[in-house]
């Protein structure tokens, strides 16, 4: 056994040296990326710790042998990939030319849309013809199916012999079920009326209570795990709500700023200018403001804006209180006068017209059918 162990150690040492030479080359490539992107490395460090634990667990001999076979195949594939990459560069240049041709074809398809409107009239005629053909075909198919059904009946007779053996087993099961149902009904009725003390003693002797205790312990462990997941979900929901509120506040504040800027610019200009010139300038300024939103992403710039907004809010509140009181007084007086006048005029005119027309047009002889029949009989008798 001692001789065998010495041989194994020598083999391992040789393989480790080969691996180290390759790892050094890979590390050099990663160092160049580290200088450019420093913020993204915090997440990657956590993953590396997990990989180290896996190496310690793999100590079985069978697992080591499988690794050796896989590494030999990978060496051959690396050489082939380098040759293919040079060819791909030439192919990519050709694909750019093909895209230009496809765009020209799309313009021709737009003309075909106008012709589709004329074809709708022909489709209506075709639908009527199809309905007539379907009804004739259905009658022919029904006659053929009747002949096939007669042949299938002969096969069913052979299968009945196998089913007889299974029926004997089913009869035994049915007898057991009937006995159980009768016992349950008799026991419940007798014990409830006569003996109440015996029921309590039997429940204590049963083993059902032991099972309940085990279930409670398992549930407690599950609840602890669920709480951790729920807390993560609740935090995400709270953060989403806070972000939405901040966005709404920012939009409202930006709109208020725009209105103030417009008023200040108008005061600086002379009022003798025409109104048409002012309208054109407003449209141009709105386009420029949309571009500024994308560029303002630094946190320092947003903090400065908030300090300015707090000072402006105090001035606005004083102006709003005075304006609201004036508007309410004017609206109440106008609404009361209009409603009273309209209602009185319409009701008087409609009532007078309806009463006069009904009295003149309703005669008694036309409405009563008995009077009409009696008058006709008297005329025939006289003749």
Short mmCIF file of C-alpha atoms in Angstrom, two decimals:
data_model
loop_
_atom_site.label_atom_id
_atom_site.label_comp_id
_atom_site.label_asym_id
_atom_site.label_seq_id
_atom_site.Cartn_x
_atom_site.Cartn_y
_atom_site.Cartn_z
CA UNK A 1 0.00 0.00 0.00
CA UNK A 2 2.89 2.37 0.71
CA UNK A 3 4.31 1.93 -2.77
CA UNK A 4 0.99 2.70 -4.40
CA UNK A 5 0.58 5.93 -2.49
CA UNK A 6 3.94 7.26 -3.62
CA UNK A 7 3.03 6.72 -7.26
CA UNK A 8 -0.20 8.65 -6.94
CA UNK A 9 1.51 11.67 -5.47
CA UNK A 10 3.87 11.94 -8.39
CA UNK A 11 1.08 11.93 -10.92
CA UNK A 12 -0.79 14.72 -9.21
CA UNK A 13 2.17 17.03 -9.06
CA UNK A 14 2.73 16.88 -12.78
CA UNK A 15 -0.81 17.80 -13.61
CA UNK A 16 -0.95 20.78 -11.30
CA UNK A 17 1.98 22.46 -13.01
CA UNK A 18 0.25 22.37 -16.35
CA UNK A 19 -2.88 23.99 -15.00
CA UNK A 20 -1.06 26.89 -13.39
CA UNK A 21 0.56 27.97 -16.61
CA UNK A 22 -2.82 28.36 -18.28
CA UNK A 23 -4.42 30.24 -15.43
CA UNK A 24 -1.80 32.95 -15.52
CA UNK A 25 -2.74 33.88 -19.04
CA UNK A 26 -6.41 34.18 -18.20
CA UNK A 27 -5.78 36.47 -15.27
CA UNK A 28 -4.02 39.00 -17.45
CA UNK A 29 -7.11 39.46 -19.58
CA UNK A 30 -9.29 40.10 -16.58
CA UNK A 31 -7.03 42.82 -15.20
CA UNK A 32 -7.69 45.06 -18.18
CA UNK A 33 -11.41 44.96 -17.56
CA UNK A 34 -11.05 45.78 -13.91
CA UNK A 35 -9.65 49.23 -14.62
CA UNK A 36 -12.64 50.25 -16.72
CA UNK A 37 -15.52 48.84 -14.66
CA UNK A 38 -14.99 48.96 -10.93
CA UNK A 39 -18.57 49.09 -9.73
CA UNK A 40 -19.74 45.78 -11.17
CA UNK A 41 -17.19 43.64 -9.32
CA UNK A 42 -19.02 43.58 -6.02
CA UNK A 43 -21.53 41.03 -7.25
CA UNK A 44 -18.91 38.73 -8.77
CA UNK A 45 -16.96 38.31 -5.54
CA UNK A 46 -19.84 36.50 -3.90
CA UNK A 47 -19.94 33.86 -6.62
CA UNK A 48 -16.26 33.02 -6.29
CA UNK A 49 -16.69 31.93 -2.70
CA UNK A 50 -19.16 29.26 -3.71
CA UNK A 51 -16.79 27.76 -6.25
CA UNK A 52 -14.10 27.13 -3.63
CA UNK A 53 -16.46 24.99 -1.58
CA UNK A 54 -17.18 22.67 -4.46
CA UNK A 55 -13.52 21.77 -4.90
CA UNK A 56 -13.21 20.54 -1.32
CA UNK A 57 -16.15 18.16 -1.64
CA UNK A 58 -14.91 16.40 -4.79
CA UNK A 59 -12.54 13.82 -3.24
CA UNK A 60 -13.82 10.57 -4.74
CA UNK A 61 -11.56 8.76 -7.27
CA UNK A 62 -14.27 8.28 -9.86
CA UNK A 63 -14.92 11.98 -10.16
CA UNK A 64 -11.27 12.80 -10.78
CA UNK A 65 -11.00 10.36 -13.64
CA UNK A 66 -13.92 11.98 -15.46
CA UNK A 67 -12.30 15.36 -15.31
CA UNK A 68 -9.18 14.18 -17.12
CA UNK A 69 -11.15 12.97 -20.11
CA UNK A 70 -13.05 16.18 -20.55
CA UNK A 71 -9.98 18.40 -20.53
CA UNK A 72 -8.32 16.59 -23.40
CA UNK A 73 -11.28 17.26 -25.66
CA UNK A 74 -11.35 20.94 -24.89
CA UNK A 75 -7.79 21.48 -26.08
CA UNK A 76 -8.64 20.35 -29.59
CA UNK A 77 -11.69 22.61 -29.83
CA UNK A 78 -9.78 25.74 -28.97
CA UNK A 79 -7.56 25.47 -32.02
CA UNK A 80 -10.51 25.17 -34.37
CA UNK A 81 -12.31 28.22 -33.01
CA UNK A 82 -9.45 30.56 -33.86
CA UNK A 83 -9.64 29.70 -37.54
CA UNK A 84 -13.39 30.22 -37.73
CA UNK A 85 -13.30 33.68 -36.24
CA UNK A 86 -11.22 35.03 -39.12
CA UNK A 87 -13.80 33.84 -41.63
CA UNK A 88 -16.72 35.38 -39.76
CA UNK A 89 -15.39 38.88 -40.25
CA UNK A 90 -15.75 38.57 -43.99
CA UNK A 91 -19.32 37.29 -43.75
CA UNK A 92 -20.52 40.14 -41.59
CA UNK A 93 -19.56 42.71 -44.20
CA UNK A 94 -21.76 41.05 -46.80
CA UNK A 95 -24.84 41.06 -44.58
CA UNK A 96 -24.92 44.84 -44.42
CA UNK A 97 -25.44 45.12 -48.16
CA UNK A 98 -28.43 42.80 -48.14
CA UNK A 99 -30.35 44.90 -45.64
CA UNK A 100 -30.48 47.86 -48.01
CA UNK A 101 -32.25 45.85 -50.68
CA UNK A 102 -35.02 44.76 -48.33
CA UNK A 103 -35.95 48.29 -47.47
CA UNK A 104 -36.68 49.14 -51.10
CA UNK A 105 -39.15 46.29 -51.43
CA UNK A 106 -41.31 47.52 -48.58
CA UNK A 107 -42.26 50.65 -50.49
CA UNK A 108 -43.85 48.64 -53.29
CA UNK A 109 -46.18 46.79 -50.93
CA UNK A 110 -48.00 49.97 -49.98
CA UNK A 111 -49.65 50.21 -53.42
CA UNK A 112 -51.37 46.84 -53.02
CA UNK A 113 -53.50 48.00 -50.13
CA UNK A 114 -55.77 50.02 -52.41
CA UNK A 115 -56.61 47.02 -54.58
CA UNK A 116 -57.86 44.93 -51.68
CA UNK A 117 -61.04 46.97 -51.35
CA UNK A 118 -62.33 45.87 -54.77
CA UNK A 119 -61.95 42.18 -54.01
CA UNK A 120 -64.46 42.20 -51.18
CA UNK A 121 -67.43 42.00 -53.57
CA UNK A 122 -66.29 38.70 -55.07
CA UNK A 123 -66.00 37.01 -51.70
CA UNK A 124 -69.72 37.35 -50.98
CA UNK A 125 -70.70 35.30 -54.03
CA UNK A 126 -68.40 32.44 -53.12
CA UNK A 127 -69.90 31.97 -49.69
CA UNK A 128 -73.33 31.10 -51.09
CA UNK A 129 -71.99 28.33 -53.27
CA UNK A 130 -70.11 26.64 -50.47
CA UNK A 131 -73.17 26.28 -48.28
CA UNK A 132 -75.09 24.27 -50.87
CA UNK A 133 -72.30 21.77 -51.44
CA UNK A 134 -71.87 20.94 -47.79
CA UNK A 135 -75.46 19.81 -47.32
CA UNK A 136 -75.31 17.23 -50.12
CA UNK A 137 -72.12 15.61 -48.88
CA UNK A 138 -73.42 14.93 -45.40
CA UNK A 139 -76.24 12.67 -46.61
CA UNK A 140 -73.92 10.35 -48.51
CA UNK A 141 -71.61 9.78 -45.57
CA UNK A 142 -74.33 8.57 -43.24
CA UNK A 143 -75.25 5.59 -45.42
CA UNK A 144 -71.72 4.22 -45.44
CA UNK A 145 -71.33 4.29 -41.69
CA UNK A 146 -74.25 1.96 -41.06
CA UNK A 147 -72.58 -0.93 -42.85
CA UNK A 148 -69.42 -0.69 -40.78
CA UNK A 149 -71.19 -0.92 -37.46
CA UNK A 150 -72.53 -4.39 -38.16
CA UNK A 151 -69.05 -5.88 -38.47
CA UNK A 152 -67.93 -4.58 -35.09
CA UNK A 153 -70.60 -6.48 -33.19
CA UNK A 154 -68.96 -9.85 -33.88
CA UNK A 155 -65.74 -8.79 -32.13
CA UNK A 156 -67.50 -7.84 -28.94
CA UNK A 157 -68.75 -11.40 -28.31
CA UNK A 158 -65.23 -12.72 -27.91
CA UNK A 159 -64.34 -10.17 -25.27
CA UNK A 160 -67.21 -11.10 -22.98
CA UNK A 161 -65.50 -14.28 -21.84
CA UNK A 162 -62.65 -12.34 -20.29
CA UNK A 163 -64.93 -10.02 -18.41
CA UNK A 164 -66.71 -12.79 -16.54
CA UNK A 165 -63.64 -13.54 -14.48
CA UNK A 166 -63.34 -9.96 -13.33
CA UNK A 167 -66.93 -9.74 -12.18
CA UNK A 168 -66.39 -12.31 -9.45
CA UNK A 169 -63.84 -10.08 -7.78
CA UNK A 170 -66.10 -7.07 -7.84
CA UNK A 171 -68.90 -8.87 -5.99
CA UNK A 172 -66.69 -9.49 -2.99
CA UNK A 173 -65.85 -5.83 -2.66
CA UNK A 174 -69.45 -4.75 -2.70
CA UNK A 175 -70.37 -6.94 0.25
CA UNK A 176 -67.74 -5.36 2.43
CA UNK A 177 -68.94 -1.86 1.74
CA UNK A 178 -72.51 -2.60 2.73
CA UNK A 179 -71.54 -3.98 6.14
CA UNK A 180 -69.51 -0.93 7.04
CA UNK A 181 -72.29 1.50 6.37
CA UNK A 182 -74.75 -0.30 8.67
CA UNK A 183 -72.36 -0.42 11.60
CA UNK A 184 -71.62 3.26 11.57
CA UNK A 185 -75.22 4.35 11.75
CA UNK A 186 -76.12 2.05 14.70
CA UNK A 187 -73.17 2.99 16.88
CA UNK A 188 -73.69 6.72 16.65
CA UNK A 189 -77.34 6.68 17.62
CA UNK A 190 -77.06 4.36 20.63
CA UNK A 191 -74.04 5.91 22.29
CA UNK A 192 -75.20 9.47 22.13
CA UNK A 193 -78.47 8.84 23.94
CA UNK A 194 -77.48 6.33 26.64
CA UNK A 195 -73.76 6.51 27.48
CA UNK A 196 -71.87 9.77 27.49
CA UNK A 197 -69.09 8.94 29.96
CA UNK A 198 -67.60 6.10 27.94
CA UNK A 199 -66.84 8.32 24.98
CA UNK A 200 -64.48 10.55 26.90
CA UNK A 201 -62.39 7.64 28.13
CA UNK A 202 -61.88 6.20 24.69
CA UNK A 203 -60.50 9.43 23.22
CA UNK A 204 -57.73 9.62 25.77
CA UNK A 205 -56.49 6.13 24.97
CA UNK A 206 -56.23 6.73 21.22
CA UNK A 207 -52.93 7.64 19.55
CA UNK A 208 -54.31 10.51 17.51
CA UNK A 209 -52.98 13.15 19.87
CA UNK A 210 -49.41 12.12 19.29
CA UNK A 211 -49.68 12.83 15.59
CA UNK A 212 -50.94 16.32 16.20
CA UNK A 213 -47.90 17.26 18.24
CA UNK A 214 -45.55 16.33 15.44
CA UNK A 215 -47.42 18.43 12.93
CA UNK A 216 -47.20 21.51 15.08
CA UNK A 217 -43.44 21.29 15.36
CA UNK A 218 -43.02 21.01 11.63
CA UNK A 219 -45.24 23.97 10.97
CA UNK A 220 -43.16 26.22 13.19
CA UNK A 221 -40.03 25.55 11.17
CA UNK A 222 -41.81 26.32 7.92
CA UNK A 223 -43.16 29.60 9.21
CA UNK A 224 -39.69 30.92 9.95
CA UNK A 225 -38.59 30.25 6.41
CA UNK A 226 -41.66 31.86 4.93
CA UNK A 227 -41.17 35.04 6.93
CA UNK A 228 -37.81 35.69 5.34
CA UNK A 229 -39.27 35.45 1.87
CA UNK A 230 -42.23 37.63 2.75
CA UNK A 231 -40.04 40.35 4.21
CA UNK A 232 -38.11 40.55 0.96
CA UNK A 233 -41.32 40.87 -1.06
CA UNK A 234 -42.70 43.56 1.25
CA UNK A 235 -39.53 45.61 0.95
CA UNK A 236 -39.69 45.49 -2.82
CA UNK A 237 -43.31 46.69 -2.80
CA UNK A 238 -42.51 49.54 -0.45
CA UNK A 239 -39.59 50.68 -2.60
CA UNK A 240 -41.79 50.64 -5.71
CA UNK A 241 -44.44 52.79 -4.05
CA UNK A 242 -41.86 55.31 -2.88
CA UNK A 243 -40.37 55.56 -6.35
CA UNK A 244 -43.76 56.20 -7.92
CA UNK A 245 -44.52 58.98 -5.43
CA UNK A 246 -41.20 60.65 -6.14
CA UNK A 247 -41.80 60.57 -9.88
CA UNK A 248 -45.24 62.17 -9.50
CA UNK A 249 -43.85 64.95 -7.33
CA UNK A 250 -41.07 65.69 -9.78
CA UNK A 251 -43.48 65.96 -12.70
CA UNK A 252 -45.74 68.39 -10.83
CA UNK A 253 -42.84 70.59 -9.78
CA UNK A 254 -41.45 70.74 -13.30
CA UNK A 255 -44.79 71.91 -14.69
CA UNK A 256 -45.02 74.69 -12.14
CA UNK A 257 -41.54 75.89 -13.00
CA UNK A 258 -42.40 76.14 -16.68
CA UNK A 259 -45.35 78.39 -16.00
CA UNK A 260 -43.25 80.74 -13.92
CA UNK A 261 -40.52 80.96 -16.52
CA UNK A 262 -42.99 81.94 -19.21
CA UNK A 263 -44.42 84.74 -17.09
CA UNK A 264 -41.00 86.19 -16.33
CA UNK A 265 -39.95 86.24 -19.96
CA UNK A 266 -43.10 88.06 -21.01
CA UNK A 267 -42.55 90.82 -18.49
CA UNK A 268 -39.05 91.53 -19.77
CA UNK A 269 -40.28 91.93 -23.37
CA UNK A 270 -42.34 94.90 -24.57
CA UNK A 271 -46.14 94.46 -24.62
CA UNK A 272 -46.56 96.36 -27.88
CA UNK A 273 -45.60 93.28 -29.97
CA UNK A 274 -48.23 91.13 -31.73
CA UNK A 275 -49.69 87.92 -30.25
CA UNK A 276 -48.70 85.73 -33.20
CA UNK A 277 -45.02 86.06 -32.50
CA UNK A 278 -45.41 84.89 -28.93
CA UNK A 279 -47.15 81.66 -29.89
CA UNK A 280 -44.40 80.53 -32.20
CA UNK A 281 -41.73 80.96 -29.58
CA UNK A 282 -43.55 78.80 -27.04
CA UNK A 283 -43.49 75.71 -29.24
CA UNK A 284 -39.76 75.90 -29.82
CA UNK A 285 -38.93 76.10 -26.15
CA UNK A 286 -40.89 72.96 -25.27
CA UNK A 287 -38.80 70.80 -27.58
CA UNK A 288 -35.57 71.87 -25.97
CA UNK A 289 -36.80 71.09 -22.48
CA UNK A 290 -37.45 67.44 -23.29
CA UNK A 291 -33.81 66.90 -24.20
CA UNK A 292 -32.61 68.35 -20.94
CA UNK A 293 -34.42 65.65 -18.94
CA UNK A 294 -32.23 62.87 -20.33
CA UNK A 295 -28.97 64.64 -19.55
CA UNK A 296 -29.78 65.47 -15.95
CA UNK A 297 -28.85 62.21 -14.24
CA UNK A 298 -26.30 63.27 -11.60
CA UNK A 299 -27.48 63.26 -7.98
CA UNK A 300 -25.82 66.57 -7.14
CA UNK A 301 -27.95 68.46 -9.65
CA UNK A 302 -31.23 67.14 -8.24
CA UNK A 303 -30.40 68.21 -4.70
CA UNK A 304 -29.88 71.81 -5.76
CA UNK A 305 -33.29 71.95 -7.39
CA UNK A 306 -35.10 70.89 -4.24
CA UNK A 307 -33.72 73.79 -2.24
CA UNK A 308 -35.06 76.29 -4.72
CA UNK A 309 -38.54 74.77 -4.77
CA UNK A 310 -39.11 75.10 -1.05
CA UNK A 311 -38.75 78.88 -1.19
CA UNK A 312 -41.23 79.22 -4.06
CA UNK A 313 -43.97 77.23 -2.41
CA UNK A 314 -44.55 79.80 0.34
CA UNK A 315 -45.34 82.54 -2.17
CA UNK A 316 -47.91 80.42 -4.00
CA UNK A 317 -50.04 79.59 -0.99
CA UNK A 318 -50.84 83.22 -0.22
CA UNK A 319 -52.10 83.92 -3.73
CA UNK A 320 -54.39 80.89 -3.95
CA UNK A 321 -56.44 81.70 -0.87
CA UNK A 322 -57.51 85.11 -2.18
CA UNK A 323 -58.56 83.82 -5.60
CA UNK A 324 -60.79 81.01 -4.37
CA UNK A 325 -63.06 83.26 -2.34
CA UNK A 326 -63.83 85.54 -5.28
CA UNK A 327 -64.83 82.71 -7.61
CA UNK A 328 -67.37 81.10 -5.28
CA UNK A 329 -69.47 84.22 -4.84
CA UNK A 330 -69.98 84.81 -8.54
CA UNK A 331 -71.09 81.28 -9.43
CA UNK A 332 -73.88 80.98 -6.86
CA UNK A 333 -75.85 83.99 -8.08
CA UNK A 334 -75.99 82.95 -11.73
CA UNK A 335 -77.20 79.38 -11.23
CA UNK A 336 -80.28 80.17 -9.12
CA UNK A 337 -81.87 82.59 -11.58
CA UNK A 338 -81.68 80.37 -14.66
CA UNK A 339 -83.27 77.26 -13.16
CA UNK A 340 -86.47 78.90 -11.86
CA UNK A 341 -87.51 80.57 -15.11
CA UNK A 342 -87.29 77.52 -17.36
CA UNK A 343 -89.41 75.17 -15.25
CA UNK A 344 -92.49 77.40 -14.92
CA UNK A 345 -93.03 78.08 -18.63
CA UNK A 346 -92.90 74.50 -19.87
CA UNK A 347 -95.43 72.99 -17.46
CA UNK A 348 -98.32 75.40 -18.21
CA UNK A 349 -98.34 74.99 -21.99
CA UNK A 350 -98.47 71.20 -22.08
CA UNK A 351 -101.46 70.76 -19.75
CA UNK A 352 -103.87 73.02 -21.70
CA UNK A 353 -103.38 71.39 -25.10
CA UNK A 354 -103.96 67.80 -24.00
CA UNK A 355 -107.32 68.38 -22.26
CA UNK A 356 -109.04 70.06 -25.23
CA UNK A 357 -108.14 67.47 -27.84
CA UNK A 358 -109.33 64.43 -25.91
CA UNK A 359 -112.90 65.71 -25.32
CA UNK A 360 -113.65 66.50 -29.00
CA UNK A 361 -112.35 63.37 -30.74
CA UNK A 362 -113.88 60.56 -28.59
CA UNK A 363 -117.49 59.68 -29.67
CA UNK A 364 -119.58 57.14 -27.77
CA UNK A 365 -121.00 55.06 -30.67
CA UNK A 366 -117.63 54.13 -32.15
CA UNK A 367 -116.15 52.91 -28.89
CA UNK A 368 -119.09 50.71 -27.75
CA UNK A 369 -119.35 47.48 -29.80
CA UNK A 370 -122.77 46.53 -28.40
CA UNK A 371 -124.43 49.66 -29.79
CA UNK A 372 -122.99 49.09 -33.26
CA UNK A 373 -124.32 45.52 -33.45
CA UNK A 374 -127.83 46.51 -32.26
CA UNK A 375 -128.19 49.28 -34.88
CA UNK A 376 -127.26 46.91 -37.72
CA UNK A 377 -129.83 44.31 -36.67
CA UNK A 378 -132.66 46.87 -36.60
CA UNK A 379 -131.93 47.94 -40.18
CA UNK A 380 -132.16 44.35 -41.46
CA UNK A 381 -135.47 43.79 -39.69
CA UNK A 382 -137.07 46.87 -41.27
CA UNK A 383 -135.99 45.82 -44.76
#
